């Protein structure tokens, strides 16, 4: 289900405040935008039980024109048709497709190749952009910021399983044996199903929104 209205509105308020503070030179307008940012933090704190001061500090760290954050996920398949997954250490050691935030000065494809290696130990090559999904429309648990994720089909090129500071286990899974304890903040069962579909049918168009 979509994010609740209050979260959508609070995110929009924060984005307006952030962009306003970036471009406004008038001190009175800047005060108004800062007040709007504080109000968005109070709304989120009221609905989540989080500390408003911490949320405000999180928002203050965001500067420049407000845009969605970009994440990447890699769907890597082995010769037996199994998909690569890792356990995320910071999310209760739950399973997910390897991935993370796109890095500055790297293309999304370069970012997903790096993330897969860092989290699993495997060298891969991005061969297809399978999906570009807005996080808020994918039934994930709510988050403070707008996020867009790019899902790539990747070819396995070498390496060996290796965990990292971010992951505690690496594994390969057949389509009918996907772990039940998924990191739903990162990967949903539907995402995995669609990645198998794109792997089986490379000609499928890229999915979006």
Coordinates of N, CA and C in Angstrom, one line a residue:
X1 N 0.8 -1.2 0.0 CA 0.0 0.0 0.0 C 0.9 1.2 0.0
X2 N 0.4 2.4 -0.5 CA 1.2 3.6 -0.6 C 1.5 4.2 0.8
X3 N 2.5 5.0 0.8 CA 2.8 5.7 2.1 C 1.6 6.5 2.5
X4 N 1.4 6.7 3.9 CA 0.3 7.5 4.4 C 0.4 9.0 3.9
X5 N -0.7 9.6 3.8 CA -0.7 11.0 3.4 C 0.2 11.9 4.2
X6 N 0.2 11.7 5.5 CA 1.0 12.6 6.4 C 2.5 12.5 6.1
X7 N 2.9 11.3 5.7 CA 4.4 11.1 5.4 C 4.7 11.8 4.0
X8 N 3.8 11.6 3.1 CA 4.0 12.3 1.8 C 4.0 13.8 1.9
X9 N 3.1 14.3 2.7 CA 3.1 15.8 2.9 C 4.3 16.3 3.7
X10 N 4.7 15.5 4.7 CA 5.9 16.0 5.5 C 7.2 15.9 4.6
X11 N 7.3 14.9 3.8 CA 8.5 14.8 2.9 C 8.5 16.0 1.9
X12 N 7.3 16.3 1.4 CA 7.2 17.5 0.5 C 7.5 18.8 1.2
X13 N 7.1 18.9 2.4 CA 7.4 20.1 3.1 C 8.9 20.2 3.4
X14 N 9.5 19.1 3.7 CA 11.0 19.1 3.9 C 11.7 19.5 2.6
X15 N 11.3 18.9 1.5 CA 11.9 19.2 0.2 C 11.8 20.7 -0.2
X16 N 10.6 21.3 0.1 CA 10.4 22.7 -0.2 C 11.3 23.5 0.6
X17 N 11.4 23.2 1.9 CA 12.2 23.9 2.8 C 13.7 23.8 2.4
X18 N 14.1 22.6 2.1 CA 15.5 22.4 1.7 C 15.9 23.2 0.5
X19 N 15.0 23.2 -0.5 CA 15.3 23.9 -1.8 C 15.2 25.4 -1.5
X20 N 14.3 25.8 -0.7 CA 14.1 27.2 -0.4 C 15.4 27.8 0.3
X21 N 15.9 27.0 1.2 CA 17.1 27.5 2.0 C 18.3 27.5 1.0
X22 N 18.3 26.7 0.0 CA 19.4 26.7 -0.9 C 19.4 27.9 -1.8
X23 N 18.3 28.4 -2.2 CA 18.2 29.5 -3.2 C 17.8 30.8 -2.7
X24 N 17.1 30.9 -1.5 CA 16.6 32.1 -1.0 C 17.8 33.0 -0.4
X25 N 17.8 34.3 -0.7 CA 18.8 35.2 -0.1 C 18.1 36.1 1.0
X26 N 16.8 36.2 0.9 CA 16.1 37.1 1.9 C 16.1 36.4 3.3
X27 N 16.6 37.1 4.3 CA 16.7 36.5 5.6 C 15.4 36.1 6.2
X28 N 14.3 36.9 5.9 CA 13.0 36.5 6.4 C 12.4 35.3 5.8
X29 N 12.7 35.1 4.4 CA 12.3 33.9 3.8 C 13.0 32.7 4.3
X30 N 14.3 32.9 4.6 CA 15.1 31.8 5.1 C 14.6 31.3 6.4
X31 N 14.2 32.3 7.3 CA 13.6 32.0 8.5 C 12.3 31.2 8.4
X32 N 11.5 31.5 7.4 CA 10.3 30.8 7.1 C 10.5 29.4 6.6
X33 N 11.5 29.2 5.8 CA 11.9 27.9 5.3 C 12.4 27.0 6.4
X34 N 13.2 27.6 7.3 CA 13.8 26.9 8.4 C 12.6 26.5 9.4
X35 N 11.6 27.3 9.5 CA 10.5 27.0 10.4 C 9.7 25.9 9.7
X36 N 9.6 25.9 8.4 CA 8.8 24.8 7.7 C 9.6 23.5 7.8
X37 N 10.9 23.5 7.8 CA 11.7 22.3 8.0 C 11.5 21.7 9.4
X38 N 11.4 22.6 10.4 CA 11.2 22.2 11.8 C 9.8 21.6 11.9
X39 N 8.8 22.2 11.2 CA 7.5 21.7 11.3 C 7.4 20.3 10.7
X40 N 8.1 20.1 9.5 CA 8.0 18.7 8.9 C 8.7 17.7 9.9
X41 N 9.7 18.1 10.6 CA 10.4 17.2 11.6 C 9.4 16.9 12.7
X42 N 8.6 17.9 13.2 CA 7.7 17.6 14.2 C 6.6 16.7 13.8
X43 N 6.1 16.8 12.6 CA 5.1 16.0 12.1 C 5.6 14.5 12.0
X44 N 6.8 14.3 11.5 CA 7.3 12.9 11.5 C 7.5 12.4 12.9
X45 N 8.0 13.2 13.8 CA 8.2 12.8 15.2 C 6.9 12.4 15.8
X46 N 5.9 13.2 15.6 CA 4.6 12.9 16.2 C 4.0 11.6 15.7
X47 N 4.2 11.3 14.4 CA 3.6 10.0 13.9 C 4.5 8.8 14.1
X48 N 5.7 9.0 14.4 CA 6.6 7.8 14.5 C 7.1 7.6 15.9
X49 N 7.0 8.6 16.8 CA 7.5 8.4 18.1 C 9.0 8.7 18.2
X50 N 9.6 9.1 17.1 CA 11.1 9.4 17.1 C 11.3 10.8 17.7
X51 N 12.6 11.1 18.0 CA 12.9 12.3 18.6 C 12.9 13.4 17.6
X52 N 12.2 14.5 17.7 CA 12.1 15.6 16.7 C 13.4 16.2 16.5
X53 N 14.2 16.4 17.6 CA 15.5 17.0 17.4 C 16.4 16.2 16.5
X54 N 16.4 14.9 16.6 CA 17.2 14.0 15.8 C 16.7 14.1 14.3
X55 N 15.4 14.1 14.1 CA 14.9 14.2 12.8 C 15.3 15.6 12.1
X56 N 15.2 16.6 12.9 CA 15.5 17.9 12.4 C 17.0 18.0 12.0
X57 N 17.9 17.3 12.8 CA 19.3 17.3 12.5 C 19.5 16.5 11.2
X58 N 18.7 15.4 11.0 CA 18.8 14.7 9.8 C 18.5 15.5 8.6
X59 N 17.4 16.3 8.7 CA 17.0 17.2 7.6 C 18.0 18.3 7.4
X60 N 18.6 18.9 8.5 CA 19.5 20.0 8.3 C 20.8 19.5 7.5
X61 N 21.1 18.2 7.6 CA 22.3 17.7 6.9 C 22.0 17.7 5.4
X62 N 20.8 17.8 5.0 CA 20.4 17.7 3.5 C 20.5 19.1 3.0
X63 N 21.3 19.4 2.0 CA 21.5 20.7 1.5 C 21.4 20.6 -0.1
X64 N 21.2 21.8 -0.7 CA 21.1 21.8 -2.1 C 19.6 21.6 -2.6
X65 N 19.4 21.5 -3.9 CA 18.1 21.3 -4.4 C 17.7 19.8 -4.0
X66 N 16.5 19.7 -3.5 CA 16.0 18.4 -3.0 C 15.6 17.5 -4.2
X67 N 16.2 16.4 -4.2 CA 15.9 15.4 -5.2 C 15.8 14.0 -4.6
X68 N 15.2 13.0 -5.2 CA 15.2 11.7 -4.6 C 16.6 11.1 -4.5
X69 N 16.8 10.3 -3.5 CA 18.0 9.5 -3.3 C 18.0 8.3 -4.3
X70 N 19.1 7.9 -4.8 CA 19.2 6.9 -5.8 C 19.9 5.6 -5.2
X71 N 19.2 4.5 -5.2 CA 19.8 3.3 -4.8 C 19.9 2.3 -5.9
X72 N 20.7 1.3 -5.8 CA 20.9 0.2 -6.8 C 20.8 -1.1 -6.2
X73 N 20.3 -2.1 -6.9 CA 20.3 -3.5 -6.5 C 20.7 -4.4 -7.7
X74 N 21.4 -5.4 -7.4 CA 21.9 -6.3 -8.4 C 21.2 -7.7 -8.3
X75 N 20.7 -8.2 -9.4 CA 20.1 -9.6 -9.5 C 21.1 -10.4 -10.3
X76 N 21.9 -11.2 -9.6 CA 23.0 -12.0 -10.2 C 22.5 -13.5 -10.2
X77 N 22.7 -14.2 -11.3 CA 22.2 -15.6 -11.4 C 23.4 -16.4 -11.8
X78 N 23.4 -17.6 -11.2 CA 24.5 -18.6 -11.5 C 24.1 -19.5 -12.6
X79 N 25.0 -20.5 -12.9 CA 24.7 -21.4 -14.0 C 23.5 -22.3 -13.8
X80 N 23.1 -22.5 -12.5 CA 22.0 -23.3 -12.1 C 20.7 -22.5 -12.1
X81 N 20.7 -21.2 -12.4 CA 19.5 -20.4 -12.4 C 19.1 -19.9 -11.0
X82 N 20.1 -19.9 -10.1 CA 19.8 -19.4 -8.7 C 20.2 -18.0 -8.6
X83 N 19.5 -17.2 -7.7 CA 19.8 -15.8 -7.5 C 20.7 -15.6 -6.3
X84 N 21.6 -14.6 -6.4 CA 22.5 -14.3 -5.3 C 21.8 -13.4 -4.3
X85 N 21.9 -13.7 -3.0 CA 21.3 -12.9 -1.9 C 22.3 -12.8 -0.8
X86 N 22.2 -11.8 0.0 CA 23.1 -11.6 1.2 C 22.2 -11.2 2.4
X87 N 22.8 -11.5 3.6 CA 22.1 -11.1 4.8 C 22.7 -9.7 5.2
X88 N 21.7 -8.8 5.5 CA 22.1 -7.4 5.9 C 22.3 -7.4 7.4
X89 N 23.5 -7.1 7.8 CA 23.8 -7.1 9.2 C 23.1 -6.1 10.0
X90 N 22.8 -4.9 9.4 CA 22.1 -3.8 10.1 C 20.6 -4.0 10.1
X91 N 20.1 -5.0 9.5 CA 18.6 -5.2 9.5 C 18.2 -6.6 10.0
X92 N 18.8 -6.9 11.2 CA 18.4 -8.2 11.8 C 18.9 -9.4 11.0
X93 N 20.0 -9.2 10.2 CA 20.5 -10.3 9.4 C 19.5 -10.9 8.5
X94 N 18.7 -10.1 7.9 CA 17.7 -10.6 6.9 C 18.3 -10.5 5.5
X95 N 17.6 -11.3 4.6 CA 18.1 -11.5 3.3 C 17.7 -10.4 2.3
X96 N 18.5 -10.1 1.4 CA 18.2 -9.1 0.4 C 19.0 -9.3 -0.9
X97 N 18.6 -8.7 -2.0 CA 19.5 -8.6 -3.1 C 20.7 -7.7 -2.8
X98 N 21.9 -7.9 -3.2 CA 23.0 -7.0 -2.8 C 22.8 -5.7 -3.5
X99 N 23.2 -4.6 -2.8 CA 23.0 -3.3 -3.3 C 23.2 -2.2 -2.3
X100 N 23.0 -1.0 -2.6 CA 23.1 0.1 -1.7 C 22.9 1.4 -2.4
X101 N 23.5 2.5 -1.9 CA 23.3 3.8 -2.6 C 24.3 3.9 -3.8
X102 N 23.8 4.6 -4.8 CA 24.7 5.0 -5.9 C 25.7 6.0 -5.4
X103 N 26.9 5.9 -5.9 CA 28.0 6.8 -5.5 C 28.2 7.9 -6.4
X104 N 28.7 9.0 -5.9 CA 29.1 10.2 -6.7 C 30.2 9.8 -7.6
X105 N 30.2 10.2 -8.9 CA 31.3 10.0 -9.9 C 31.3 8.5 -10.3
X106 N 30.2 7.8 -10.0 CA 30.1 6.4 -10.6 C 28.7 6.4 -11.3
X107 N 28.6 5.7 -12.4 CA 27.3 5.5 -13.1 C 26.5 4.5 -12.2
X108 N 25.2 4.4 -12.4 CA 24.5 3.4 -11.7 C 25.0 2.0 -11.9
X109 N 25.4 1.7 -13.1 CA 25.9 0.3 -13.4 C 27.2 0.1 -12.7
X110 N 28.1 1.1 -12.6 CA 29.3 0.9 -11.9 C 29.0 0.8 -10.4
X111 N 28.0 1.5 -9.9 CA 27.7 1.4 -8.5 C 27.2 0.0 -8.1
X112 N 26.3 -0.6 -9.0 CA 25.8 -1.9 -8.6 C 26.9 -2.9 -8.7
X113 N 27.8 -2.8 -9.6 CA 28.9 -3.8 -9.7 C 29.8 -3.7 -8.4
X114 N 30.0 -2.4 -8.0 CA 30.8 -2.2 -6.7 C 30.1 -2.8 -5.5
X115 N 28.8 -2.5 -5.4 CA 28.0 -2.9 -4.3 C 27.9 -4.5 -4.2
X116 N 27.7 -5.1 -5.3 CA 27.7 -6.6 -5.3 C 29.0 -7.2 -4.8
X117 N 30.1 -6.6 -5.3 CA 31.4 -7.1 -4.9 C 31.6 -6.9 -3.4
X118 N 31.3 -5.7 -2.9 CA 31.6 -5.3 -1.5 C 30.7 -6.2 -0.6
X119 N 29.5 -6.5 -1.0 CA 28.6 -7.2 -0.1 C 28.7 -8.8 -0.2
X120 N 29.2 -9.2 -1.4 CA 29.1 -10.7 -1.6 C 30.5 -11.3 -1.9
X121 N 31.4 -10.5 -2.4 CA 32.7 -11.1 -2.9 C 32.7 -11.5 -4.3
X122 N 31.6 -11.3 -5.1 CA 31.5 -11.8 -6.5 C 31.7 -10.6 -7.4
X123 N 32.5 -10.9 -8.5 CA 32.6 -9.9 -9.6 C 31.5 -10.1 -10.6
X124 N 30.8 -9.0 -11.0 CA 29.7 -9.1 -11.9 C 29.8 -8.0 -12.9
X125 N 29.0 -8.2 -13.9 CA 28.8 -7.2 -15.0 C 27.4 -6.9 -15.2
X126 N 27.0 -5.6 -15.1 CA 25.6 -5.2 -15.3 C 25.3 -5.4 -16.8
X127 N 24.2 -6.1 -17.1 CA 23.9 -6.4 -18.5 C 22.5 -5.8 -18.9
X128 N 21.7 -5.5 -17.9 CA 20.3 -5.0 -18.2 C 19.8 -4.2 -17.0
X129 N 19.2 -3.0 -17.3 CA 18.4 -2.3 -16.3 C 17.0 -2.8 -16.4
X130 N 16.6 -3.6 -15.4 CA 15.4 -4.3 -15.4 C 14.2 -3.4 -14.8
X131 N 14.5 -2.6 -13.9 CA 13.4 -1.8 -13.3 C 14.0 -0.5 -12.6
X132 N 13.2 0.5 -12.6 CA 13.4 1.7 -11.9 C 12.2 2.0 -11.1
X133 N 12.2 1.7 -9.8 CA 11.0 1.8 -9.0 C 11.1 2.9 -7.9
X134 N 10.1 3.6 -7.7 CA 10.0 4.6 -6.6 C 9.7 3.8 -5.4
X135 N 10.5 4.0 -4.3 CA 10.3 3.2 -3.1 C 9.0 3.3 -2.5
X136 N 8.4 4.5 -2.5 CA 7.1 4.7 -1.8 C 6.0 4.0 -2.5
X137 N 6.2 3.6 -3.8 CA 5.1 2.9 -4.5 C 5.3 1.3 -4.5
X138 N 6.2 0.9 -3.7 CA 6.5 -0.6 -3.7 C 6.2 -1.3 -2.4
X139 N 5.4 -0.6 -1.6 CA 4.9 -1.3 -0.3 C 6.1 -1.6 0.7
X140 N 7.1 -0.8 0.6 CA 8.2 -0.9 1.6 C 7.7 -0.2 2.9
X141 N 8.3 -0.5 4.0 CA 8.1 0.3 5.2 C 8.4 1.8 5.0
X142 N 7.7 2.7 5.5 CA 7.9 4.2 5.2 C 9.3 4.6 5.6
X143 N 9.8 5.7 4.9 CA 11.1 6.3 5.2 C 10.9 7.8 5.0
X144 N 11.9 8.5 5.6 CA 11.8 10.0 5.7 C 12.0 10.6 4.3
X145 N 12.8 10.0 3.5 CA 13.2 10.6 2.2 C 12.6 9.9 1.0
X146 N 12.5 10.6 -0.1 CA 12.1 10.0 -1.4 C 13.2 9.3 -2.0
X147 N 13.0 8.0 -2.4 CA 14.1 7.1 -2.9 C 13.6 6.5 -4.2
X148 N 14.5 6.4 -5.1 CA 14.3 5.7 -6.4 C 15.4 4.6 -6.4
X149 N 15.0 3.4 -6.8 CA 16.0 2.3 -6.9 C 16.0 1.7 -8.3
X150 N 17.2 1.4 -8.7 CA 17.5 0.8 -10.0 C 17.9 -0.6 -9.8
X151 N 17.2 -1.5 -10.4 CA 17.4 -3.0 -10.3 C 18.1 -3.5 -11.6
X152 N 19.3 -4.0 -11.5 CA 20.0 -4.5 -12.7 C 20.1 -6.0 -12.7
X153 N 20.0 -6.6 -13.9 CA 20.4 -8.0 -14.1 C 21.9 -8.0 -14.3
X154 N 22.6 -8.9 -13.6 CA 24.0 -8.9 -13.7 C 24.6 -10.3 -14.1
X155 N 25.6 -10.3 -14.9 CA 26.2 -11.5 -15.2 C 27.4 -11.8 -14.2
X156 N 27.5 -13.1 -13.8 CA 28.5 -13.5 -12.9 C 29.8 -13.7 -13.6
X157 N 30.9 -13.1 -13.2 CA 32.2 -13.1 -13.9 C 33.3 -13.7 -13.0
X158 N 33.1 -14.0 -11.8 CA 34.1 -14.5 -11.0 C 34.0 -14.2 -9.5
X159 N 35.1 -14.4 -8.8 CA 35.0 -14.1 -7.3 C 34.6 -15.3 -6.5
X160 N 34.5 -15.1 -5.2 CA 34.1 -16.2 -4.3 C 33.3 -15.5 -3.2
X161 N 32.4 -16.3 -2.5 CA 31.6 -15.7 -1.5 C 32.4 -15.1 -0.3
X162 N 32.1 -13.9 0.1 CA 32.8 -13.2 1.2 C 31.9 -12.2 1.8
X163 N 31.8 -12.2 3.1 CA 31.0 -11.3 3.8 C 31.7 -10.0 4.0
X164 N 31.0 -9.0 4.5 CA 31.7 -7.7 4.8 C 31.1 -7.1 6.1
X165 N 31.5 -5.8 6.3 CA 30.9 -5.2 7.5 C 29.4 -5.1 7.4
X166 N 28.9 -5.1 6.2 CA 27.5 -4.9 6.0 C 26.7 -6.2 5.9
X167 N 27.4 -7.3 5.6 CA 26.7 -8.6 5.4 C 27.3 -9.7 6.3
X168 N 26.4 -10.6 6.6 CA 26.8 -11.7 7.5 C 26.8 -13.1 6.9
X169 N 26.2 -13.2 5.7 CA 26.1 -14.4 5.0 C 25.8 -14.2 3.5
X170 N 26.3 -15.1 2.6 CA 26.1 -15.0 1.2 C 25.5 -16.3 0.7
X171 N 24.5 -16.3 -0.1 CA 23.9 -17.5 -0.6 C 23.2 -17.4 -1.9
X172 N 23.0 -18.6 -2.5 CA 22.3 -18.7 -3.8 C 21.0 -19.4 -3.6
X173 N 19.9 -19.0 -4.3 CA 18.6 -19.5 -4.0 C 17.8 -19.7 -5.3
X174 N 17.2 -20.9 -5.4 CA 16.3 -21.2 -6.5 C 15.0 -20.3 -6.3
X175 N 14.3 -20.2 -7.4 CA 13.1 -19.3 -7.4 C 12.1 -19.8 -6.4
X176 N 12.0 -21.1 -6.2 CA 11.0 -21.7 -5.3 C 11.5 -21.8 -3.9
X177 N 12.7 -21.3 -3.6 CA 13.3 -21.5 -2.3 C 13.9 -20.2 -1.7
X178 N 13.2 -19.1 -2.0 CA 13.6 -17.8 -1.5 C 13.4 -17.7 0.0
X179 N 14.4 -17.2 0.8 CA 14.2 -17.1 2.2 C 13.0 -16.3 2.6
X180 N 12.3 -16.7 3.7 CA 11.1 -16.0 4.1 C 11.5 -14.7 4.9
X181 N 12.7 -14.7 5.5 CA 13.1 -13.6 6.3 C 13.8 -12.5 5.5
X182 N 13.0 -11.8 4.6 CA 13.6 -10.8 3.8 C 13.8 -9.5 4.5
X183 N 14.7 -8.7 4.1 CA 14.9 -7.3 4.5 C 13.9 -6.5 3.7
X184 N 12.7 -6.3 4.2 CA 11.7 -5.7 3.4 C 11.9 -4.2 3.2
X185 N 12.8 -3.6 3.9 CA 13.2 -2.2 3.6 C 14.0 -2.1 2.3
X186 N 14.5 -3.3 1.8 CA 15.4 -3.3 0.7 C 14.9 -4.1 -0.5
X187 N 14.3 -5.3 -0.2 CA 13.9 -6.2 -1.3 C 12.6 -6.8 -0.9
X188 N 11.6 -6.8 -1.8 CA 10.3 -7.4 -1.6 C 10.2 -8.7 -2.4
X189 N 9.4 -9.7 -2.0 CA 9.2 -10.9 -2.8 C 8.9 -10.6 -4.3
X190 N 8.1 -9.6 -4.5 CA 7.7 -9.2 -5.9 C 9.0 -8.8 -6.7
X191 N 9.9 -8.1 -6.1 CA 11.1 -7.7 -6.8 C 11.9 -8.9 -7.3
X192 N 12.0 -9.9 -6.4 CA 12.8 -11.1 -6.7 C 12.1 -11.8 -7.9
X193 N 10.7 -11.9 -7.8 CA 10.0 -12.6 -8.9 C 10.2 -11.9 -10.2
X194 N 10.2 -10.6 -10.2 CA 10.3 -9.9 -11.4 C 11.8 -10.0 -12.0
X195 N 12.7 -10.1 -11.1 CA 14.1 -10.3 -11.6 C 14.3 -11.7 -12.2
X196 N 13.6 -12.7 -11.7 CA 13.7 -14.0 -12.4 C 13.0 -13.9 -13.7
X197 N 11.9 -13.2 -13.8 CA 11.2 -13.0 -15.1 C 12.1 -12.3 -16.1
X198 N 12.8 -11.3 -15.7 CA 13.7 -10.6 -16.6 C 14.9 -11.4 -17.0
X199 N 15.4 -12.3 -16.1 CA 16.5 -13.2 -16.4 C 16.1 -14.2 -17.4
X200 N 14.9 -14.7 -17.3 CA 14.4 -15.7 -18.2 C 14.1 -15.1 -19.6
X201 N 13.6 -13.9 -19.6 CA 13.2 -13.2 -20.8 C 13.9 -11.9 -20.9
X202 N 15.1 -11.9 -21.4 CA 15.9 -10.7 -21.5 C 15.3 -9.6 -22.3
X203 N 14.3 -9.9 -23.2 CA 13.7 -8.9 -24.1 C 12.6 -8.1 -23.4
X204 N 12.2 -8.5 -22.1 CA 11.2 -7.7 -21.4 C 11.6 -6.3 -21.3
X205 N 10.7 -5.3 -21.4 CA 11.0 -3.9 -21.3 C 11.3 -3.6 -19.8
X206 N 12.1 -2.5 -19.6 CA 12.4 -2.0 -18.3 C 11.1 -1.6 -17.6
X207 N 10.9 -2.0 -16.4 CA 9.8 -1.6 -15.6 C 10.1 -0.3 -14.9
X208 N 9.1 0.5 -14.6 CA 9.3 1.8 -13.9 C 8.1 2.3 -13.1
X209 N 8.4 3.2 -12.2 CA 7.4 3.7 -11.3 C 7.0 2.7 -10.2

